[in-house]
mmCIF file of C-alpha atoms in Angstrom:
data_model
loop_
_atom_site.group_PDB
_atom_site.id
_atom_site.type_symbol
_atom_site.label_atom_id
_atom_site.label_comp_id
_atom_site.label_asym_id
_atom_site.label_seq_id
_atom_site.Cartn_x
_atom_site.Cartn_y
_atom_site.Cartn_z
ATOM 1 C CA ALA I 1 68.373 47.509 49.567
ATOM 2 C CA GLN I 2 68.991 48.388 53.158
ATOM 3 C CA LYS I 3 67.540 51.678 54.239
ATOM 4 C CA VAL I 4 70.381 52.350 56.629
ATOM 5 C CA THR I 5 73.832 51.110 55.774
ATOM 6 C CA GLN I 6 76.752 51.134 58.149
ATOM 7 C CA ALA I 7 79.398 49.650 55.922
ATOM 8 C CA GLN I 8 82.041 49.465 58.635
ATOM 9 C CA THR I 9 81.322 46.375 60.699
ATOM 10 C CA GLU I 10 84.307 46.803 62.994
ATOM 11 C CA ILE I 11 86.851 49.557 63.514
ATOM 12 C CA SER I 12 89.878 49.408 65.759
ATOM 13 C CA VAL I 13 91.920 52.478 66.664
ATOM 14 C CA VAL I 14 94.494 53.447 69.205
ATOM 15 C CA GLU I 15 93.590 55.937 71.889
ATOM 16 C CA LYS I 16 93.779 59.596 70.819
ATOM 17 C CA GLU I 17 93.204 58.777 67.179
ATOM 18 C CA ASP I 18 90.256 60.383 65.402
ATOM 19 C CA VAL I 19 87.696 58.009 63.949
ATOM 20 C CA THR I 20 84.688 58.470 61.659
ATOM 21 C CA LEU I 21 81.743 56.119 61.581
ATOM 22 C CA ASP I 22 79.828 56.154 58.331
ATOM 23 C CA CYS I 23 76.070 56.032 57.896
ATOM 24 C CA VAL I 24 74.308 56.091 54.542
ATOM 25 C CA TYR I 25 70.537 56.072 54.370
ATOM 26 C CA GLU I 26 67.865 55.694 51.737
ATOM 27 C CA THR I 27 64.468 57.374 51.757
ATOM 28 C CA ARG I 28 61.961 58.981 49.447
ATOM 29 C CA ASP I 29 60.505 61.139 52.196
ATOM 30 C CA THR I 30 61.281 64.816 52.325
ATOM 31 C CA THR I 31 60.728 64.845 56.071
ATOM 32 C CA TYR I 32 62.683 62.310 58.059
ATOM 33 C CA TYR I 33 64.822 62.012 61.158
ATOM 34 C CA LEU I 34 68.212 60.500 61.765
ATOM 35 C CA PHE I 35 69.598 59.256 65.048
ATOM 36 C CA TRP I 36 72.784 57.849 66.480
ATOM 37 C CA TYR I 37 72.769 55.493 69.447
ATOM 38 C CA LYS I 38 75.638 54.035 71.458
ATOM 39 C CA GLN I 39 75.677 50.556 72.972
ATOM 40 C CA PRO I 40 78.600 50.147 75.372
ATOM 41 C CA PRO I 41 79.791 46.703 76.499
ATOM 42 C CA SER I 42 77.298 46.835 79.382
ATOM 43 C CA GLY I 43 74.567 46.453 76.756
ATOM 44 C CA GLU I 44 72.208 49.380 77.196
ATOM 45 C CA LEU I 45 71.338 51.622 74.257
ATOM 46 C CA VAL I 46 71.989 55.303 74.722
ATOM 47 C CA PHE I 47 70.715 58.068 72.477
ATOM 48 C CA LEU I 48 73.419 60.414 71.189
ATOM 49 C CA ILE I 49 71.919 62.767 68.637
ATOM 50 C CA ARG I 50 68.917 63.499 66.464
ATOM 51 C CA ARG I 51 68.853 65.401 63.190
ATOM 52 C CA ASN I 52 65.857 66.285 61.035
ATOM 53 C CA SER I 53 65.998 66.422 57.257
ATOM 54 C CA PHE I 54 65.644 70.182 57.113
ATOM 55 C CA ASP I 55 68.612 70.903 59.296
ATOM 56 C CA GLU I 56 71.912 70.213 57.614
ATOM 57 C CA GLN I 57 73.908 72.121 60.140
ATOM 58 C CA ASN I 58 76.725 70.034 61.516
ATOM 59 C CA GLU I 59 76.870 69.579 65.242
ATOM 60 C CA ILE I 60 79.671 69.304 67.709
ATOM 61 C CA SER I 61 79.363 68.089 71.263
ATOM 62 C CA GLY I 62 82.682 67.863 73.004
ATOM 63 C CA ARG I 63 84.757 65.252 71.200
ATOM 64 C CA TYR I 64 81.774 64.143 69.124
ATOM 65 C CA SER I 65 80.717 65.706 65.845
ATOM 66 C CA TRP I 66 78.180 64.817 63.212
ATOM 67 C CA ASN I 67 78.233 65.637 59.507
ATOM 68 C CA PHE I 68 74.840 65.480 57.791
ATOM 69 C CA GLN I 69 74.885 65.737 53.989
ATOM 70 C CA LYS I 70 71.601 65.298 52.149
ATOM 71 C CA SER I 71 73.365 65.370 48.788
ATOM 72 C CA THR I 72 75.100 62.098 49.604
ATOM 73 C CA SER I 73 72.426 60.760 52.014
ATOM 74 C CA SER I 74 74.986 60.447 54.734
ATOM 75 C CA PHE I 75 75.047 61.179 58.441
ATOM 76 C CA ASN I 76 78.563 60.456 59.623
ATOM 77 C CA PHE I 77 79.817 60.511 63.186
ATOM 78 C CA THR I 78 83.338 61.528 64.143
ATOM 79 C CA ILE I 79 85.017 61.000 67.477
ATOM 80 C CA THR I 80 88.044 63.207 67.996
ATOM 81 C CA ALA I 81 90.864 62.059 70.252
ATOM 82 C CA SER I 82 89.202 58.732 70.947
ATOM 83 C CA GLN I 83 89.259 57.205 74.403
ATOM 84 C CA VAL I 84 88.922 53.655 75.654
ATOM 85 C CA VAL I 85 85.479 54.542 77.019
ATOM 86 C CA ASP I 86 84.330 55.194 73.465
ATOM 87 C CA SER I 87 84.546 51.474 72.772
ATOM 88 C CA ALA I 88 81.003 50.435 71.914
ATOM 89 C CA VAL I 89 78.654 49.466 69.130
ATOM 90 C CA TYR I 90 77.229 52.515 67.413
ATOM 91 C CA PHE I 91 73.924 52.427 65.578
ATOM 92 C CA CYS I 92 72.547 54.847 63.042
ATOM 93 C CA ALA I 93 68.757 54.924 62.631
ATOM 94 C CA LEU I 94 66.250 56.486 60.250
ATOM 95 C CA SER I 95 62.675 57.464 61.073
ATOM 96 C CA GLU I 96 60.381 58.280 58.164
ATOM 97 C CA VAL I 97 56.981 59.899 58.149
ATOM 98 C CA THR I 98 55.722 57.334 55.622
ATOM 99 C CA ASN I 99 56.991 54.519 57.842
ATOM 100 C CA ALA I 100 54.654 55.620 60.615
ATOM 101 C CA GLY I 101 57.214 56.491 63.212
ATOM 102 C CA LYS I 102 59.184 53.287 63.165
ATOM 103 C CA SER I 103 62.920 53.533 63.194
ATOM 104 C CA THR I 104 65.047 51.487 60.841
ATOM 105 C CA PHE I 105 68.428 50.679 62.323
ATOM 106 C CA GLY I 106 71.685 49.984 60.621
ATOM 107 C CA ASP I 107 73.565 46.841 61.572
ATOM 108 C CA GLY I 108 75.920 48.825 63.774
ATOM 109 C CA THR I 109 79.640 49.524 63.843
ATOM 110 C CA THR I 110 81.734 48.021 66.604
ATOM 111 C CA LEU I 111 84.408 50.476 67.663
ATOM 112 C CA THR I 112 87.330 49.263 69.715
ATOM 113 C CA VAL I 113 89.684 51.862 71.144
ATOM 114 C CA LYS I 114 92.917 50.372 72.408
ATOM 115 C CA PRO I 115 95.052 52.060 75.052
ATOM 116 C CA ASP L 1 62.840 59.951 86.961
ATOM 117 C CA ALA L 2 60.917 58.292 84.173
ATOM 118 C CA GLU L 3 62.274 54.968 83.015
ATOM 119 C CA ILE L 4 61.633 51.849 81.024
ATOM 120 C CA THR L 5 62.225 48.495 82.672
ATOM 121 C CA GLN L 6 62.363 45.004 81.300
ATOM 122 C CA SER L 7 62.026 41.752 83.176
ATOM 123 C CA PRO L 8 63.483 39.287 83.506
ATOM 124 C CA ARG L 9 67.010 40.347 82.565
ATOM 125 C CA HIS L 10 67.993 36.784 81.798
ATOM 126 C CA LYS L 11 65.925 33.710 81.079
ATOM 127 C CA ILE L 12 66.627 30.157 80.027
ATOM 128 C CA THR L 13 63.784 28.012 78.821
ATOM 129 C CA GLU L 14 63.064 24.966 76.698
ATOM 130 C CA THR L 15 61.726 24.718 73.175
ATOM 131 C CA GLY L 16 57.971 24.599 72.967
ATOM 132 C CA ARG L 17 57.356 26.569 76.142
ATOM 133 C CA GLN L 18 55.426 29.803 76.206
ATOM 134 C CA VAL L 19 57.513 32.734 77.390
ATOM 135 C CA THR L 20 56.465 36.275 78.245
ATOM 136 C CA LEU L 21 58.867 39.169 78.518
ATOM 137 C CA ALA L 22 57.681 42.224 80.399
ATOM 138 C CA CYS L 23 58.208 45.858 79.470
ATOM 139 C CA HIS L 24 57.038 48.744 81.636
ATOM 140 C CA GLN L 25 57.589 52.434 80.971
ATOM 141 C CA THR L 26 56.801 55.457 83.087
ATOM 142 C CA TRP L 27 57.453 58.037 80.356
ATOM 143 C CA ASN L 28 53.751 58.034 79.457
ATOM 144 C CA HIS L 29 54.748 57.450 75.842
ATOM 145 C CA ASN L 30 52.141 56.259 73.383
ATOM 146 C CA ASN L 31 54.660 54.475 71.156
ATOM 147 C CA MET L 32 56.273 51.237 72.292
ATOM 148 C CA PHE L 33 58.478 48.816 70.377
ATOM 149 C CA TRP L 34 60.041 45.405 70.728
ATOM 150 C CA TYR L 35 63.307 44.543 68.989
ATOM 151 C CA ARG L 36 65.596 41.578 68.900
ATOM 152 C CA GLN L 37 69.327 41.965 68.558
ATOM 153 C CA ASP L 38 71.405 39.273 66.935
ATOM 154 C CA LEU L 39 75.021 39.410 65.848
ATOM 155 C CA GLY L 40 75.289 40.855 62.377
ATOM 156 C CA HIS L 41 71.663 41.976 62.231
ATOM 157 C CA GLY L 42 71.528 45.058 64.371
ATOM 158 C CA LEU L 43 68.096 45.706 65.851
ATOM 159 C CA ARG L 44 65.128 44.149 64.135
ATOM 160 C CA LEU L 45 61.590 45.227 64.891
ATOM 161 C CA ILE L 46 59.268 42.505 66.169
ATOM 162 C CA HIS L 47 56.063 44.331 67.130
ATOM 163 C CA TYR L 48 55.051 47.856 67.958
ATOM 164 C CA SER L 49 52.143 49.787 69.390
ATOM 165 C CA TYR L 50 50.978 53.366 69.026
ATOM 166 C CA GLY L 51 48.564 53.303 71.903
ATOM 167 C CA VAL L 52 46.222 51.268 74.064
ATOM 168 C CA HIS L 53 44.692 48.341 72.168
ATOM 169 C CA ASP L 54 46.843 49.095 69.116
ATOM 170 C CA THR L 55 49.404 46.494 67.996
ATOM 171 C CA ASN L 56 51.278 46.050 64.720
ATOM 172 C CA LYS L 57 53.655 43.517 63.231
ATOM 173 C CA GLY L 58 57.234 44.392 62.532
ATOM 174 C CA GLU L 59 59.677 42.739 60.164
ATOM 175 C CA VAL L 60 60.262 39.606 62.279
ATOM 176 C CA SER L 61 56.905 39.032 63.985
ATOM 177 C CA ASP L 62 56.381 35.312 63.301
ATOM 178 C CA GLY L 63 56.158 33.378 66.554
ATOM 179 C CA TYR L 64 55.641 36.474 68.692
ATOM 180 C CA SER L 65 52.626 38.382 69.956
ATOM 181 C CA VAL L 66 52.005 41.501 72.029
ATOM 182 C CA SER L 67 49.060 43.113 73.740
ATOM 183 C CA ARG L 68 48.563 46.682 74.945
ATOM 184 C CA SER L 69 45.979 46.986 77.683
ATOM 185 C CA ASN L 70 47.386 50.179 79.177
ATOM 186 C CA THR L 71 49.855 52.904 78.291
ATOM 187 C CA GLU L 72 52.658 51.626 80.505
ATOM 188 C CA ASP L 73 53.036 47.987 79.473
ATOM 189 C CA LEU L 74 53.744 46.032 76.309
ATOM 190 C CA PRO L 75 54.459 42.370 77.148
ATOM 191 C CA LEU L 76 56.014 40.222 74.437
ATOM 192 C CA THR L 77 54.928 36.588 74.253
ATOM 193 C CA LEU L 78 56.679 33.757 72.473
ATOM 194 C CA GLU L 79 53.847 31.318 71.875
ATOM 195 C CA SER L 80 56.026 28.228 71.481
ATOM 196 C CA ALA L 81 59.674 29.041 71.972
ATOM 197 C CA ALA L 82 62.121 27.911 69.297
ATOM 198 C CA SER L 83 65.921 27.822 69.422
ATOM 199 C CA SER L 84 65.980 30.411 66.634
ATOM 200 C CA GLN L 85 64.426 32.859 69.080
ATOM 201 C CA THR L 86 67.480 32.817 71.308
ATOM 202 C CA SER L 87 68.454 36.466 71.293
ATOM 203 C CA VAL L 88 68.671 39.683 73.243
ATOM 204 C CA TYR L 89 65.358 41.487 73.340
ATOM 205 C CA PHE L 90 64.970 45.227 73.765
ATOM 206 C CA CYS L 91 61.869 47.186 74.529
ATOM 207 C CA ALA L 92 61.706 50.887 73.657
ATOM 208 C CA SER L 93 59.289 53.769 73.863
ATOM 209 C CA SER L 94 59.039 57.165 72.254
ATOM 210 C CA ASP L 95 56.857 60.232 72.371
ATOM 211 C CA SER L 96 56.685 60.683 68.593
ATOM 212 C CA LEU L 97 58.513 59.698 65.429
ATOM 213 C CA ASP L 98 60.771 62.723 65.549
ATOM 214 C CA GLN L 99 61.957 61.908 69.051
ATOM 215 C CA PRO L 100 64.560 59.338 70.074
ATOM 216 C CA GLN L 101 63.515 56.038 71.538
ATOM 217 C CA HIS L 102 64.222 55.223 75.156
ATOM 218 C CA PHE L 103 65.408 51.663 75.586
ATOM 219 C CA GLY L 104 65.191 49.180 78.400
ATOM 220 C CA ASP L 105 68.305 47.319 79.479
ATOM 221 C CA GLY L 106 67.385 44.247 77.479
ATOM 222 C CA THR L 107 66.450 40.627 78.207
ATOM 223 C CA ARG L 108 68.860 37.874 77.278
ATOM 224 C CA LEU L 109 66.749 34.854 76.336
ATOM 225 C CA SER L 110 68.223 31.417 75.760
ATOM 226 C CA ILE L 111 66.058 28.617 74.396
ATOM 227 C CA LEU L 112 67.489 25.146 74.751
#
């Protein structure tokens, strides 16, 4: 089974719509770290957020928000009032203590925001 | 500003040739990683290193090798390039497992 599952391969929305990108992970560790990265059409990978397993507090940064729920092993990412510049591939990643610091990436969700 | 650079950005080569992709970081990070990105597969780990003279195989290491002679560099070598190794390659570094990875801009490699 995949350790990080991003079930949504592609999502298309119209500008100003809200959109949630799902991330479900699997681990036996009690200490682990979750990350979201953005890959815009230009190709570089940009770090967005980190969350450790002991901090279930949701986070909001401008139009971006993240909902971490250990009970469902999910770390979902919501973009409010989407913009064309949000069009990108978004990756969720898991880093486990027992996996010696390596990150396991999901397959990514391609978000297209149409004007 | 600290950065991580990859070279070349694009390369076309023929099957059977040896190819080396360079990765140089000025973050002074101990951890360095090489990934390949293919459609539908996300990022897959090829090799990684936790410090000078340390190298480890990732999930798709066959046909690739790395060496770590200093903190800054982790070159990736394709011993005998195969068409299946056509991909986009990313190098990354991190300070520790609880910190995000910093990525280079990628190398697009085509093997004909």
